[in-house]
Amino acid sequence: TGESFVVGLIGEGITASLTPPMHEKEADQQGLRYIYRPIDLTVLNRPGTDVGALLRAGRDLGFNAFNVTHPCKQLVLAELDVVSDDAARLGAVNTVLIRDGRFIGHNTDFSGFGGALAGGLPDAALDSVVQLGVGGAGAAVAYALLKAGTGELTLLDLDPVRAAERAAALSGLFPDQRITAGTPADLPSVLPGADGLVHATPVGMHSHPGIAVDLDLLSSSQWVADVVYRPVETELIRGARERGCRVLDGGRMAVGQAVDAFELITGIRPDAARMLTHFHEL
Ligand code: NAD
């Protein structure tokens, strides 16, 4: 059709992000003209509050869409003409479409995790789930778990106020589901009775090596999901697998957000399995 796409990723320290090459490789496979550039606030020495100025500059230069990440996912809300219901409820946007000069915000972090969960842990029991970490990634994951029908969600964070505030906000959105808050000290009492565990703290990243959960609390009937994806094989994922748990690594969520963003931007549903393969090759 001659249609072409110019897309950018706005955030701090994102020059080496795998999202641009994931989109470009899939677009190549789809036969699309598609350029995806990192716009690194750290390199540009610009603050997150410049996200609106950058969006307008991009619009004027013919960009079709942006992904936005830390520290812009909340800041960008004030710059948008339209926000999807889910993104508004979640209070965070990671994908901005530019249509007729207007900015339309979506969130594919939550939907990407939902897709990852459905694809990577099919039929995982969701009666009772424990989630460790309720920061940026954790907020999206908790929302996705509740949308997927989690009956009882226990949110644990080193910051008890953050956990309580997130639980209260989500209880307002999902009044028929039980959402409680606590700290990692509650793990020994809450984890053994849960169907699954989601880890959403930075622990286990190359820059924060280690493990935030005592593996002896896990049993083989439980599933374990990690949002950390550098490395994909975290200590938690390896240890849980060794104990016989079904596992979902953070790469699945990273690919899931890209799959859903690609579809929003192009209107074409990408091949999620192929994008996962690409991700592992990067
Ligand atoms: P964040 O700083 O916004 O939130 C981290 C939260 O974890 C904070 O609330 C902090 O208090 C809590 N925390 C830290 N250590 C803890 C511990 N030992 N026990 C309990 N709580 C603890 O960070 P974020 O942006 O949410 O990122 C978290 C991780 O998720 C990072 O590794 C990031 O790379 C990853 N991430 C993955 C994806 C993906 O698509 N897979 C997307 C976004 C972020």
Short mmCIF file of C-alpha atoms in Angstrom, two decimals, residues 1-281:
data_model
loop_
_atom_site.label_atom_id
_atom_site.label_comp_id
_atom_site.label_asym_id
_atom_site.label_seq_id
_atom_site.Cartn_x
_atom_site.Cartn_y
_atom_site.Cartn_z
CA THR A 1 0.00 0.00 0.00
CA GLY A 2 3.03 2.28 0.27
CA GLU A 3 2.16 2.93 3.89
CA SER A 4 5.19 3.44 6.10
CA PHE A 5 5.80 3.77 9.83
CA VAL A 6 8.16 5.90 11.87
CA VAL A 7 8.13 5.07 15.56
CA GLY A 8 10.21 6.15 18.57
CA LEU A 9 10.90 5.03 22.12
CA ILE A 10 11.18 7.88 24.65
CA GLY A 11 12.80 7.14 28.01
CA GLU A 12 15.95 7.30 30.08
CA GLY A 13 18.85 4.99 29.25
CA ILE A 14 16.96 3.14 26.52
CA THR A 15 19.56 3.27 23.73
CA ALA A 16 20.20 -0.48 24.05
CA SER A 17 16.50 -1.41 24.44
CA LEU A 18 15.48 -4.55 22.58
CA THR A 19 12.08 -3.07 21.71
CA PRO A 20 13.20 -1.18 18.57
CA PRO A 21 14.90 -4.21 16.95
CA MET A 22 11.94 -6.43 17.94
CA HIS A 23 9.52 -4.15 16.08
CA GLU A 24 11.80 -3.65 13.08
CA LYS A 25 12.47 -7.36 12.60
CA GLU A 26 8.80 -8.25 12.77
CA ALA A 27 7.95 -5.41 10.38
CA ASP A 28 10.57 -6.72 7.95
CA GLN A 29 8.91 -10.13 8.10
CA GLN A 30 5.53 -8.50 7.46
CA GLY A 31 6.91 -6.60 4.47
CA LEU A 32 6.29 -3.21 6.09
CA ARG A 33 8.41 -0.09 5.85
CA TYR A 34 9.02 0.51 9.52
CA ILE A 35 11.72 2.51 11.30
CA TYR A 36 11.88 2.50 15.10
CA ARG A 37 14.36 4.86 16.79
CA PRO A 38 15.39 5.11 20.45
CA ILE A 39 15.07 8.68 21.76
CA ASP A 40 17.18 8.47 24.88
CA LEU A 41 16.57 11.25 27.40
CA THR A 42 19.86 10.41 29.12
CA VAL A 43 21.84 10.88 25.91
CA LEU A 44 19.90 14.03 25.06
CA ASN A 45 20.29 15.31 28.63
CA ARG A 46 16.59 16.16 28.78
CA PRO A 47 14.16 15.60 31.66
CA GLY A 48 11.11 13.32 31.57
CA THR A 49 8.92 16.42 31.69
CA ASP A 50 10.02 17.10 28.10
CA VAL A 51 7.96 14.12 26.88
CA GLY A 52 5.18 16.40 25.63
CA ALA A 53 7.61 18.59 23.67
CA LEU A 54 9.18 15.48 22.15
CA LEU A 55 5.78 14.05 21.18
CA ARG A 56 4.82 17.30 19.46
CA ALA A 57 8.17 17.45 17.68
CA GLY A 58 7.67 13.87 16.52
CA ARG A 59 4.16 14.59 15.32
CA ASP A 60 5.46 17.56 13.33
CA LEU A 61 8.17 15.38 11.79
CA GLY A 62 5.72 12.69 10.72
CA PHE A 63 6.11 10.05 13.41
CA ASN A 64 3.22 7.57 13.61
CA ALA A 65 3.63 6.51 17.22
CA PHE A 66 5.82 6.37 20.29
CA ASN A 67 6.44 3.98 23.09
CA VAL A 68 7.25 5.78 26.32
CA THR A 69 8.97 4.32 29.33
CA HIS A 70 10.59 5.37 32.61
CA PRO A 71 10.25 8.17 33.71
CA CYS A 72 7.48 9.22 31.31
CA LYS A 73 4.64 6.70 31.74
CA GLN A 74 2.67 8.92 34.11
CA LEU A 75 4.05 12.27 32.94
CA VAL A 76 2.75 11.62 29.43
CA LEU A 77 -0.88 11.40 30.60
CA ALA A 78 -1.20 15.19 30.73
CA GLU A 79 -0.12 15.45 27.08
CA LEU A 80 -2.73 13.14 25.58
CA ASP A 81 -5.98 13.91 23.78
CA VAL A 82 -7.46 10.45 24.37
CA VAL A 83 -6.53 7.71 26.86
CA SER A 84 -7.79 4.13 26.65
CA ASP A 85 -10.00 3.03 29.52
CA ASP A 86 -7.44 0.53 30.78
CA ALA A 87 -4.55 3.01 30.63
CA ALA A 88 -6.65 5.61 32.46
CA ARG A 89 -7.63 3.11 35.16
CA LEU A 90 -4.05 1.95 35.50
CA GLY A 91 -2.75 5.51 35.43
CA ALA A 92 0.10 4.75 33.04
CA VAL A 93 0.65 4.89 29.30
CA ASN A 94 3.43 3.18 27.35
CA THR A 95 2.13 3.56 23.79
CA VAL A 96 1.06 6.79 22.10
CA LEU A 97 -0.55 6.71 18.67
CA ILE A 98 -0.63 9.87 16.58
CA ARG A 99 -3.83 10.04 14.56
CA ASP A 100 -4.90 13.19 12.71
CA GLY A 101 -2.47 15.14 14.85
CA ARG A 102 -3.99 13.86 18.08
CA PHE A 103 -2.22 11.83 20.77
CA ILE A 104 -3.96 8.63 21.84
CA GLY A 105 -2.57 6.75 24.84
CA HIS A 106 -2.67 3.01 25.50
CA ASN A 107 -0.99 0.62 27.91
CA THR A 108 0.43 -2.60 26.52
CA ASP A 109 2.48 -3.46 29.61
CA PHE A 110 -0.59 -4.91 31.31
CA SER A 111 -2.02 -6.49 28.16
CA GLY A 112 1.43 -7.80 27.25
CA PHE A 113 1.73 -9.51 30.61
CA GLY A 114 -1.79 -10.87 30.21
CA GLY A 115 -0.86 -12.30 26.83
CA ALA A 116 2.38 -13.69 28.22
CA LEU A 117 0.51 -15.37 31.06
CA ALA A 118 -2.08 -16.88 28.73
CA GLY A 119 0.56 -18.01 26.22
CA GLY A 120 3.31 -19.10 28.59
CA LEU A 121 1.33 -20.53 31.49
CA PRO A 122 -1.92 -21.71 29.90
CA ASP A 123 -4.59 -22.70 32.42
CA ALA A 124 -2.55 -21.40 35.36
CA ALA A 125 -4.75 -21.37 38.45
CA LEU A 126 -5.53 -17.82 39.54
CA ASP A 127 -7.59 -18.34 42.66
CA SER A 128 -4.82 -16.95 44.82
CA VAL A 129 -1.71 -15.12 43.61
CA VAL A 130 1.12 -13.49 45.55
CA GLN A 131 2.94 -10.61 43.89
CA LEU A 132 6.23 -9.20 45.13
CA GLY A 133 6.93 -5.60 44.05
CA VAL A 134 4.37 -2.96 43.12
CA GLY A 135 6.40 -0.31 41.32
CA GLY A 136 5.92 0.58 37.66
CA ALA A 137 6.02 -2.95 36.26
CA GLY A 138 4.19 -4.29 39.29
CA ALA A 139 1.25 -1.93 38.84
CA ALA A 140 0.71 -3.17 35.29
CA VAL A 141 1.12 -6.81 36.28
CA ALA A 142 -1.31 -6.53 39.19
CA TYR A 143 -3.90 -4.94 36.91
CA ALA A 144 -3.41 -7.73 34.36
CA LEU A 145 -3.73 -10.43 37.03
CA LEU A 146 -7.02 -8.96 38.20
CA LYS A 147 -8.31 -8.58 34.64
CA ALA A 148 -7.41 -12.23 34.07
CA GLY A 149 -9.67 -13.13 36.99
CA THR A 150 -7.34 -13.54 39.96
CA GLY A 151 -9.62 -14.13 42.93
CA GLU A 152 -7.26 -13.14 45.71
CA LEU A 153 -4.19 -11.01 45.05
CA THR A 154 -1.64 -10.36 47.80
CA LEU A 155 0.64 -7.41 47.05
CA LEU A 156 3.92 -7.34 48.94
CA ASP A 157 6.50 -4.57 48.74
CA LEU A 158 9.42 -3.38 50.85
CA ASP A 159 7.50 -0.10 50.91
CA PRO A 160 4.32 -0.96 52.86
CA VAL A 161 2.67 2.35 52.01
CA ARG A 162 3.12 1.74 48.30
CA ALA A 163 1.66 -1.75 48.61
CA ALA A 164 -1.33 -0.49 50.63
CA GLU A 165 -2.02 2.38 48.22
CA ARG A 166 -1.89 0.08 45.21
CA ALA A 167 -4.16 -2.43 46.91
CA ALA A 168 -6.66 0.30 47.77
CA ALA A 169 -6.65 1.70 44.23
CA LEU A 170 -7.11 -1.75 42.69
CA SER A 171 -9.83 -2.67 45.18
CA GLY A 172 -11.78 0.32 43.89
CA LEU A 173 -11.41 -0.92 40.30
CA PHE A 174 -12.03 -4.61 41.03
CA PRO A 175 -14.45 -4.56 43.98
CA ASP A 176 -15.45 -8.22 43.67
CA GLN A 177 -11.88 -9.47 43.99
CA ARG A 178 -9.89 -9.63 47.20
CA ILE A 179 -6.72 -7.54 47.23
CA THR A 180 -4.52 -7.31 50.30
CA ALA A 181 -1.17 -5.66 51.02
CA GLY A 182 1.89 -6.50 53.05
CA THR A 183 5.66 -6.73 53.06
CA PRO A 184 8.13 -9.48 52.10
CA ALA A 185 8.05 -10.56 55.76
CA ASP A 186 4.59 -12.00 55.01
CA LEU A 187 5.92 -14.41 52.35
CA PRO A 188 6.23 -17.43 54.70
CA SER A 189 2.59 -17.10 55.72
CA VAL A 190 1.00 -16.25 52.36
CA LEU A 191 3.09 -18.02 49.71
CA PRO A 192 2.55 -21.68 50.65
CA GLY A 193 -1.21 -21.39 50.13
CA ALA A 194 -1.03 -19.54 46.80
CA ASP A 195 -1.44 -20.92 43.28
CA GLY A 196 1.31 -18.75 41.91
CA LEU A 197 3.93 -16.09 42.55
CA VAL A 198 4.76 -13.06 40.42
CA HIS A 199 8.07 -11.33 41.05
CA ALA A 200 8.15 -7.64 40.03
CA THR A 201 11.10 -6.13 41.90
CA PRO A 202 14.49 -5.30 40.32
CA VAL A 203 16.16 -8.14 42.27
CA GLY A 204 17.74 -10.62 39.86
CA MET A 205 18.71 -8.09 37.21
CA HIS A 206 22.35 -8.03 36.09
CA SER A 207 22.62 -4.76 38.06
CA HIS A 208 20.81 -6.18 41.16
CA PRO A 209 21.82 -9.85 41.25
CA GLY A 210 20.19 -12.15 43.74
CA ILE A 211 16.81 -13.52 44.63
CA ALA A 212 14.01 -11.90 46.65
CA VAL A 213 12.15 -15.11 47.56
CA ASP A 214 13.21 -18.06 49.70
CA LEU A 215 12.93 -20.93 47.22
CA ASP A 216 12.16 -23.33 50.06
CA LEU A 217 8.73 -21.67 50.32
CA LEU A 218 7.81 -22.94 46.84
CA SER A 219 6.21 -26.25 45.97
CA SER A 220 6.07 -27.98 42.59
CA SER A 221 2.33 -27.37 42.22
CA GLN A 222 2.88 -23.62 42.01
CA TRP A 223 3.70 -21.45 39.02
CA VAL A 224 6.24 -18.61 39.15
CA ALA A 225 6.45 -15.58 36.87
CA ASP A 226 9.31 -13.07 36.81
CA VAL A 227 9.19 -9.67 35.11
CA VAL A 228 12.98 -9.33 35.15
CA TYR A 229 14.28 -10.07 31.64
CA ARG A 230 17.96 -9.13 31.82
CA PRO A 231 18.91 -11.90 32.27
CA VAL A 232 15.94 -13.89 31.04
CA GLU A 233 17.05 -16.81 33.22
CA THR A 234 17.03 -15.24 36.68
CA GLU A 235 18.00 -17.07 39.84
CA LEU A 236 14.31 -17.17 40.71
CA ILE A 237 13.29 -18.70 37.37
CA ARG A 238 16.08 -21.28 37.50
CA GLY A 239 15.44 -22.19 41.13
CA ALA A 240 11.68 -22.44 40.67
CA ARG A 241 12.09 -24.66 37.60
CA GLU A 242 14.48 -26.90 39.52
CA ARG A 243 11.77 -27.29 42.15
CA GLY A 244 9.33 -28.44 39.50
CA CYS A 245 7.30 -25.22 39.22
CA ARG A 246 5.91 -24.05 35.90
CA VAL A 247 7.70 -20.78 35.08
CA LEU A 248 7.14 -17.67 32.97
CA ASP A 249 10.23 -15.55 32.39
CA GLY A 250 10.28 -11.77 31.96
CA GLY A 251 11.12 -12.05 28.28
CA ARG A 252 7.54 -13.09 27.62
CA MET A 253 6.20 -9.82 29.07
CA ALA A 254 8.81 -7.76 27.22
CA VAL A 255 7.72 -9.41 23.98
CA GLY A 256 4.05 -9.18 24.91
CA GLN A 257 4.11 -5.40 25.26
CA ALA A 258 5.85 -5.15 21.88
CA VAL A 259 3.36 -7.51 20.22
CA ASP A 260 0.40 -5.44 21.38
CA ALA A 261 2.07 -2.11 20.58
CA PHE A 262 2.95 -3.32 17.07
CA GLU A 263 -0.68 -4.23 16.47
CA LEU A 264 -1.93 -0.86 17.73
CA ILE A 265 0.57 0.99 15.54
CA THR A 266 0.13 -1.01 12.32
CA GLY A 267 -3.30 -2.59 12.64
CA ILE A 268 -1.59 -5.90 11.85
CA ARG A 269 -1.47 -8.64 14.47
CA PRO A 270 2.16 -9.72 14.54
CA ASP A 271 3.37 -13.30 14.87
CA ALA A 272 3.95 -13.44 18.64
CA ALA A 273 5.91 -16.71 18.51
CA ARG A 274 8.22 -15.29 15.86
CA MET A 275 8.76 -12.12 17.91
CA LEU A 276 9.64 -14.25 20.93
CA THR A 277 12.20 -16.12 18.82
CA HIS A 278 13.62 -12.81 17.57
CA PHE A 279 13.84 -11.54 21.15
CA HIS A 280 15.90 -14.56 22.18
CA GLU A 281 18.22 -14.03 19.20
#
